[in-house]
Coordinates of C-alpha atoms and ligand atoms in Angstrom, one line a residue:
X1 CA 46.4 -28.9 62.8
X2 CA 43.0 -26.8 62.9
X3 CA 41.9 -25.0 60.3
X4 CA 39.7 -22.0 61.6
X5 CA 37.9 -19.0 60.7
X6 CA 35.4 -16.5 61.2
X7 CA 32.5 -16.5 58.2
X8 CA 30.8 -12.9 58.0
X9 CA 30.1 -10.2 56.0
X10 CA 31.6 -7.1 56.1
X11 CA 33.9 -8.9 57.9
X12 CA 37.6 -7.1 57.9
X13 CA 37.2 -4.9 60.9
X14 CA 36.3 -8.7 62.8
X15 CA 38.9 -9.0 66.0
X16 CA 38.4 -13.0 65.7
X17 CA 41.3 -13.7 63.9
X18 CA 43.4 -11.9 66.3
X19 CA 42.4 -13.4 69.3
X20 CA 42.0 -17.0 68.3
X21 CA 45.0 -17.2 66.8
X22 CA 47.0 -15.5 70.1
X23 CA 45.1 -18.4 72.0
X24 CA 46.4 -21.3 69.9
X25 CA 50.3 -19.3 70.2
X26 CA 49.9 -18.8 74.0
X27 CA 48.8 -22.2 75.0
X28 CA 50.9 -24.1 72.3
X29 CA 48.4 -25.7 70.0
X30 CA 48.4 -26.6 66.2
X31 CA 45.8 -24.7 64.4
X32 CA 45.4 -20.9 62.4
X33 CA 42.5 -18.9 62.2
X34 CA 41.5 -16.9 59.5
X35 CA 38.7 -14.4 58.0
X36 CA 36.5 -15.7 55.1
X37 CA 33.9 -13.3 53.5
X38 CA 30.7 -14.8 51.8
X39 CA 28.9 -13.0 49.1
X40 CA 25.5 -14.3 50.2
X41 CA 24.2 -17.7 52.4
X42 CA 22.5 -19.7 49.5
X43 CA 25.6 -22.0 49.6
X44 CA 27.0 -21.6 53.1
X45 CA 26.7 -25.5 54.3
X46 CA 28.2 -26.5 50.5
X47 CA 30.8 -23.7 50.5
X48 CA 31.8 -24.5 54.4
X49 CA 32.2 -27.9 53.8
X50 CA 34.3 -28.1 50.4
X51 CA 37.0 -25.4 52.3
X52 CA 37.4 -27.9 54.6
X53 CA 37.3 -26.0 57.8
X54 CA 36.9 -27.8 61.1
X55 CA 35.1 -25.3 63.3
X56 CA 34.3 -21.5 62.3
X57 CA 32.5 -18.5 63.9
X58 CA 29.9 -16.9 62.0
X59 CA 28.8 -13.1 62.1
X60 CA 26.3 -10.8 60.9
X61 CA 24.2 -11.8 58.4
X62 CA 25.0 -15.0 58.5
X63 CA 23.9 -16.6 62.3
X64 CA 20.1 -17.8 61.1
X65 CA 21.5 -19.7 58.8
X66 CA 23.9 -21.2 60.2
X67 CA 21.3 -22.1 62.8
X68 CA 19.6 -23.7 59.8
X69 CA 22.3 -26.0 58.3
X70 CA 23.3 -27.5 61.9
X71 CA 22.4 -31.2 62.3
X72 CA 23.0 -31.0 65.9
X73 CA 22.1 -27.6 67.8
X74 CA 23.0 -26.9 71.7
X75 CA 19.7 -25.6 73.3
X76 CA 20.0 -21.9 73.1
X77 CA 20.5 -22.1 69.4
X78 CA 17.5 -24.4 69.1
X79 CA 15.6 -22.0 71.0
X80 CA 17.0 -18.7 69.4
X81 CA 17.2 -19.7 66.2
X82 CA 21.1 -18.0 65.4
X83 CA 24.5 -19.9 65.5
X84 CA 27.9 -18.2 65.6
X85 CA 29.9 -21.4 66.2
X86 CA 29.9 -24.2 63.9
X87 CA 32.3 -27.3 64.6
X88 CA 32.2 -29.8 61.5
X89 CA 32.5 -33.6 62.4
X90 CA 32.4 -36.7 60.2
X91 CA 30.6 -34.6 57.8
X92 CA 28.1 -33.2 60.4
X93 CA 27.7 -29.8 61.2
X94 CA 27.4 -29.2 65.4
X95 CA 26.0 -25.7 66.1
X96 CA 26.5 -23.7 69.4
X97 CA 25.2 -20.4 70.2
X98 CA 28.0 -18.5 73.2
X99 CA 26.9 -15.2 72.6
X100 CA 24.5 -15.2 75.6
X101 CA 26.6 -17.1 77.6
X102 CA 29.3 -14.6 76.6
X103 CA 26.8 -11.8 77.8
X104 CA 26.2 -13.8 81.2
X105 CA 30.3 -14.1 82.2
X106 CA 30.2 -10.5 81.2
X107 CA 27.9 -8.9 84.0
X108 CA 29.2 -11.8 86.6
X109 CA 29.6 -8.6 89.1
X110 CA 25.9 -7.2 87.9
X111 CA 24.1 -9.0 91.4
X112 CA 20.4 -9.1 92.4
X113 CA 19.0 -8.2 88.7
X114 CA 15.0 -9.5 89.0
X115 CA 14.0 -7.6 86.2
X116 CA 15.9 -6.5 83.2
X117 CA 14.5 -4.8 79.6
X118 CA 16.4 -5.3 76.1
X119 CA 16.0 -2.3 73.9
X120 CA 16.2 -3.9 70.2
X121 CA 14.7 -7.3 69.2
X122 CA 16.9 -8.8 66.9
X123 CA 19.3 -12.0 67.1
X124 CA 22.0 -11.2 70.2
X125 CA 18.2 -9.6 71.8
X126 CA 16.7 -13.4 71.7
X127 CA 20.0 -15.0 72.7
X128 CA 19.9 -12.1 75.8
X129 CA 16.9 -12.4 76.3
X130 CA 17.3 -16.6 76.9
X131 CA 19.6 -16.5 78.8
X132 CA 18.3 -14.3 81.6
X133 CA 15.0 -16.0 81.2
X134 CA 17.3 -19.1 82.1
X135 CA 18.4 -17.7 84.9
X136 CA 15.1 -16.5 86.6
X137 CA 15.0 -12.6 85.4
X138 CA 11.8 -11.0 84.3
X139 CA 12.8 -10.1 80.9
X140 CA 10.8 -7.5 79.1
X141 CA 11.9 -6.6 75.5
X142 CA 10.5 -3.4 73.7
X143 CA 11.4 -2.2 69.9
X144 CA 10.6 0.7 67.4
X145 CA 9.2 -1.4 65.0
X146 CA 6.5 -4.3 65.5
X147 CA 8.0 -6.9 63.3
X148 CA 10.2 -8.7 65.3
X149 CA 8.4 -8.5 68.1
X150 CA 6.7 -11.4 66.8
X151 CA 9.9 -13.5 68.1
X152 CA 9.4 -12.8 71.8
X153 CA 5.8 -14.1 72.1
X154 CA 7.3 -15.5 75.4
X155 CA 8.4 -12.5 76.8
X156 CA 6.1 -9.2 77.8
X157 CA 7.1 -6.8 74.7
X158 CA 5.9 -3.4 73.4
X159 CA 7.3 -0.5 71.1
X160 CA 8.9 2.0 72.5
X161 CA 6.1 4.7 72.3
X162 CA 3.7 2.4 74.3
X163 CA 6.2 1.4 77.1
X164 CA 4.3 1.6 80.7
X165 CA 6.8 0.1 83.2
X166 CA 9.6 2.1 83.6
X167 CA 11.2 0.4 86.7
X168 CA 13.3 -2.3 85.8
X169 CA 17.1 -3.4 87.4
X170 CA 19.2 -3.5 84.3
X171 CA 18.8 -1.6 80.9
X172 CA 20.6 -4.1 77.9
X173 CA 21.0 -1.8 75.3
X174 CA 21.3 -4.6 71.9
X175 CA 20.4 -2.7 68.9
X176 CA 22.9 -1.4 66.5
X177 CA 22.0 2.5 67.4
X178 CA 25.2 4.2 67.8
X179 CA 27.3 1.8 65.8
X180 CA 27.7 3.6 62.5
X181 CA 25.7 6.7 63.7
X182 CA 25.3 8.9 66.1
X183 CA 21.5 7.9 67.3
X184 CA 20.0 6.4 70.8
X185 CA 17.9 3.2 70.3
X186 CA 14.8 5.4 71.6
X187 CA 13.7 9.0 72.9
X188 CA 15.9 10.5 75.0
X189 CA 12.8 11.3 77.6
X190 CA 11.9 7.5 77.6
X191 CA 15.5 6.8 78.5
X192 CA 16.0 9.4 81.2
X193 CA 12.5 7.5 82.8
X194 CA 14.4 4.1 82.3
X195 CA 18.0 5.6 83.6
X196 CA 16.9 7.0 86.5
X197 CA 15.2 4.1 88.2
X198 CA 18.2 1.2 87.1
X199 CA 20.8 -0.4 88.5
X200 CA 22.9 -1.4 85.5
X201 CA 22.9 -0.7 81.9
X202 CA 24.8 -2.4 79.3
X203 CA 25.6 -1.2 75.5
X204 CA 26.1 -4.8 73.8
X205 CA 28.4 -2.2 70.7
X206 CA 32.3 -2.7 72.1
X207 CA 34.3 -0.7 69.4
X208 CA 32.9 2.9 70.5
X209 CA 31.6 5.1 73.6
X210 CA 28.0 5.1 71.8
X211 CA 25.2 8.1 72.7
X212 CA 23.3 5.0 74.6
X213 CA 26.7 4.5 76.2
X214 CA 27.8 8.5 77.3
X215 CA 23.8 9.1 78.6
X216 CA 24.6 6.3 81.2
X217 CA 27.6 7.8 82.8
X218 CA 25.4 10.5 83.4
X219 CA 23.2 8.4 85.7
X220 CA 24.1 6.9 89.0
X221 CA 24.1 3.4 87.9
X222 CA 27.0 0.7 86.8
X223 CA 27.3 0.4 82.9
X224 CA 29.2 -2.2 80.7
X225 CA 29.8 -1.9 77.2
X226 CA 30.0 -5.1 74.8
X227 CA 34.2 -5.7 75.0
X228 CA 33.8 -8.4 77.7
X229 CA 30.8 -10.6 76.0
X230 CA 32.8 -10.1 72.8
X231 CA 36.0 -11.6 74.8
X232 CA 33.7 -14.4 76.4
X233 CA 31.8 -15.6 73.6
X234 CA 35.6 -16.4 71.8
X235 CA 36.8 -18.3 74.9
X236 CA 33.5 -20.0 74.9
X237 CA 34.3 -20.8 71.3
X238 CA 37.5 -21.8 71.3
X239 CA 36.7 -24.6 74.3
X240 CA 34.5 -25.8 71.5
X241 CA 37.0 -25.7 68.6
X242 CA 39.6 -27.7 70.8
X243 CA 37.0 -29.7 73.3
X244 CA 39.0 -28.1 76.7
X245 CA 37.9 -27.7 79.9
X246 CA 39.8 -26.5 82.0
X247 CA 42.1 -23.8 80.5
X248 CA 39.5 -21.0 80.4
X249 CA 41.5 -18.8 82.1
X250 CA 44.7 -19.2 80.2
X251 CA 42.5 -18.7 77.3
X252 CA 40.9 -15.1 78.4
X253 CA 44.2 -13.7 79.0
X254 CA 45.5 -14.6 75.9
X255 CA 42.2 -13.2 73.6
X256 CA 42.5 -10.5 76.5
X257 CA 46.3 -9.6 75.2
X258 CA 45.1 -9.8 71.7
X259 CA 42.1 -7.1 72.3
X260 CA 44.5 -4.9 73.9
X261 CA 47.1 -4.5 71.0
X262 CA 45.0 -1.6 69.7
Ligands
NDP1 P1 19.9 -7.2 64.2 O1 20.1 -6.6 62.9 O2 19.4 -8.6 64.3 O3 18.9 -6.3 65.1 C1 19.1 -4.9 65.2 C2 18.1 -4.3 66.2 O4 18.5 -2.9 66.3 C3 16.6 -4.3 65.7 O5 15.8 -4.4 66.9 C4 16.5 -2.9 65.1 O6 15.2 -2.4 65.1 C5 17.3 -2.1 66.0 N1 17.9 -0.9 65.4 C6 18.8 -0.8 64.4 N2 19.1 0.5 64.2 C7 18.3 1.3 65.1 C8 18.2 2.6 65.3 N3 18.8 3.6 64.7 N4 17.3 3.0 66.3 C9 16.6 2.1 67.0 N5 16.7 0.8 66.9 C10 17.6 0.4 65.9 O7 21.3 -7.0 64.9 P2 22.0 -8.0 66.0 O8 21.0 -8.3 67.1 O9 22.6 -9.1 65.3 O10 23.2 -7.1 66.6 C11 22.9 -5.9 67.3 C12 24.2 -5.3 67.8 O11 24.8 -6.2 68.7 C13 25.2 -5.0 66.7 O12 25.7 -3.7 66.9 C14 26.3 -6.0 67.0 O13 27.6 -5.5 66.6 C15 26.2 -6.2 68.5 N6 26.8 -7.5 68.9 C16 27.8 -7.4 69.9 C17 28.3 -8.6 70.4 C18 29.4 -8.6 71.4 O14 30.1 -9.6 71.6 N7 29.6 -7.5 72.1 C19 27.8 -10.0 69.9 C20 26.8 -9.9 68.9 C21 26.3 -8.7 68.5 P3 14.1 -2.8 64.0 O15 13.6 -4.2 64.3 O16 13.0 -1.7 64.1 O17 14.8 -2.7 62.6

C-alpha cells in the first residue's frame, strides 16, 4: 500500500489528489493519495519523514526546498534547483523535477521551434527554460523585474522594457499574470511585436482563459494553455511513485478522466 500526497500551500484547489488516485483505481494498484498543507518549510524533511509517506508531489512555495533536502537529485533538479517529486527510500529522500518534461510531452505537435522566449523568470521559467536548452532551442528569457534574472546567467535575458529581438518561434508565457488577476505578463505593444512574428505561444496557467491566453487567439499562431503539462508532469510522477514503464498511456487516460470530471 502507498501512501501519497501532494505537499503545498494553498493547496485545496490542487487536482493531484484527484488524478493520482483515479490512476491507482483504473490500473488496480494499492495506494491513496491525499493533500497535506504545511504552515512553512523550516521542518519539511523532519515533518515528511515522521508522516511516513513514501513518495509526494510538492507545489508552490515549497519546490526549492524540496530541491534542498533531496539526497539524490535527477539532473534537471540539480540544474534548476526546484523539486515537485520526492520518493522516500530507506530513509533517503530521491528528488525528480517532471515539470519540464511535463511541458516537453505537452507541445509534442509544436515542430521546428529554433528559437523560443519565456516571459517570467521564476521556478517552472528555469525548469522551461532547461529543457528546451536540452533540446537544442535558443532560449531567451526576459522579466519585469531584474532579480531573478540573476538565475539565467546561461541564457540571453533582459527586462521587458529593454527587449530588442522580437522574432522568436514560440512565446512560453510562465509567470503567474492572469492567475488571480486580470493583467498580461508585459505591455500589450511589446506583445502585439512578439505575437505577430510567432508560431506558437503557450500560457503555462491551466484553470482559466488568461488575458495572455485571449490576445493569442487573436493572432494567427497555435496556442496551448498549461492543462496538458499539468496532466504530463502527474503521469511522469506517478511512473516514479510505482517505478513503471510501460503503462504511460493507461496512466494519461485515467488522470485524463479525472481532469475532465469538472
Ligand atoms: P514564481 O513565483 O516562481 O515566478 C513568478 C514569475 O511571474 C516571476 O517572474 C514574476 O516576476 C512574474 N509575475 C508575477 N506576477 C506578474 C505580473 N502581474 N506581471 C508580470 N509578471 C509577473 O512562480 P512559478 O514559476 O512557480 O509559477 C508560475 C506559474 O506557473 C503559476 O501560475 C503556476 O500556477 C504555473 N504552473 C503551471 C504548471 C502546469 O503544470 N501547468 C506547473 C507549474 C507551474 P517578478 O520576478 O518580477 O516578481
Amino acid at each position: 500500500m502507498k501512501f501519497l500526497a501532494v505537499i503545498g500551500n494553498p493547496i485545496m484547489h490542487s487536482k493531484s489528489p484527484r488524478m493520482h488516485n483515479n490512476a491507482i483505481k483504473f490500473l488496480g494498484l494499492k495506494g491513496i493519495y491525499t493533500r497535506y498543507c504545511l504552515n512553512n518549510d523550516l521542518f519539511l524533511k523532519e515533518e515528511l519523514l515522521k508522516i511516513g509517506f513514501d513518495a509526494v508531489n510538492i507545489t508552490v512555495p515549497f519546490k526549492e526546498k524540496a530541491c534542498k533536502i533531496a539526497d539524490f537529485k535527477d539532473e534537471i533538479s540539480t540544474r534548476v534547483g526546484s523539486a515537485n517529486t520526492l520518493c522516500f527510500k530507506n530513509n533517503k529522500i530521491y528528488a525528480y523535477n517532471t515539470d519540464g518534461i511535463g511541458f516537453l510531452q505537452s507541445i509534442e505537435e509544436f515542430k521546428d521551434i529554433k528559437k523560443a522566449l519565456i516571459l517570467g523568470a521564476g521556478g517552472t521559467a528555469l525548469a522551461i527554460a532547461y529543457v528546451l536548452k536540452q533540446r537544442g532551442v535558443d532560449v531567451y528569457i526576459a522579466n519585469r523585474s531584474s532579480k531573478r534574472l540573476q538565475y539565467f546567467n546561461a541564457y540571453k535575458n533582459s527586462l521587458y522594457k529593454d527587449l530588442q529581438d522580437f522574432n522568436f518561434d514560440l512565446i512560453i508565457n510562465s509567470t503567474s499574470a492572469g492567475l488571480m488577476d486580470e493583467y498580461l505578463p508585459c505591455s500589450k505593444e511589446i506583445l502585439h511585436q512578439l505575437l505577430s512574428n510567432a508560431k506558437f505561444a503557450f500560457e503555462v496557467i491551466y484553470n482559466k482563459e488568461t488575458p495572455f491566453y485571449k490576445l493569442c487567439k487573436k493572432y494567427d499562431l497555435r496556442v496551448k494553455n498549461g492543462f496538458e503539462m499539468l496532466l504530463w508532469q502527474g503521469v511522469f510522477a506517478f511512473e516514479l511513485f510505482f517505478d513503471f514503464k510501460n503503462q504511460r498511456e493507461e496512466i494519461k487516460t485515467a488522470m485524463l478522466q479525472a481532469l475532465n470530471l469538472d
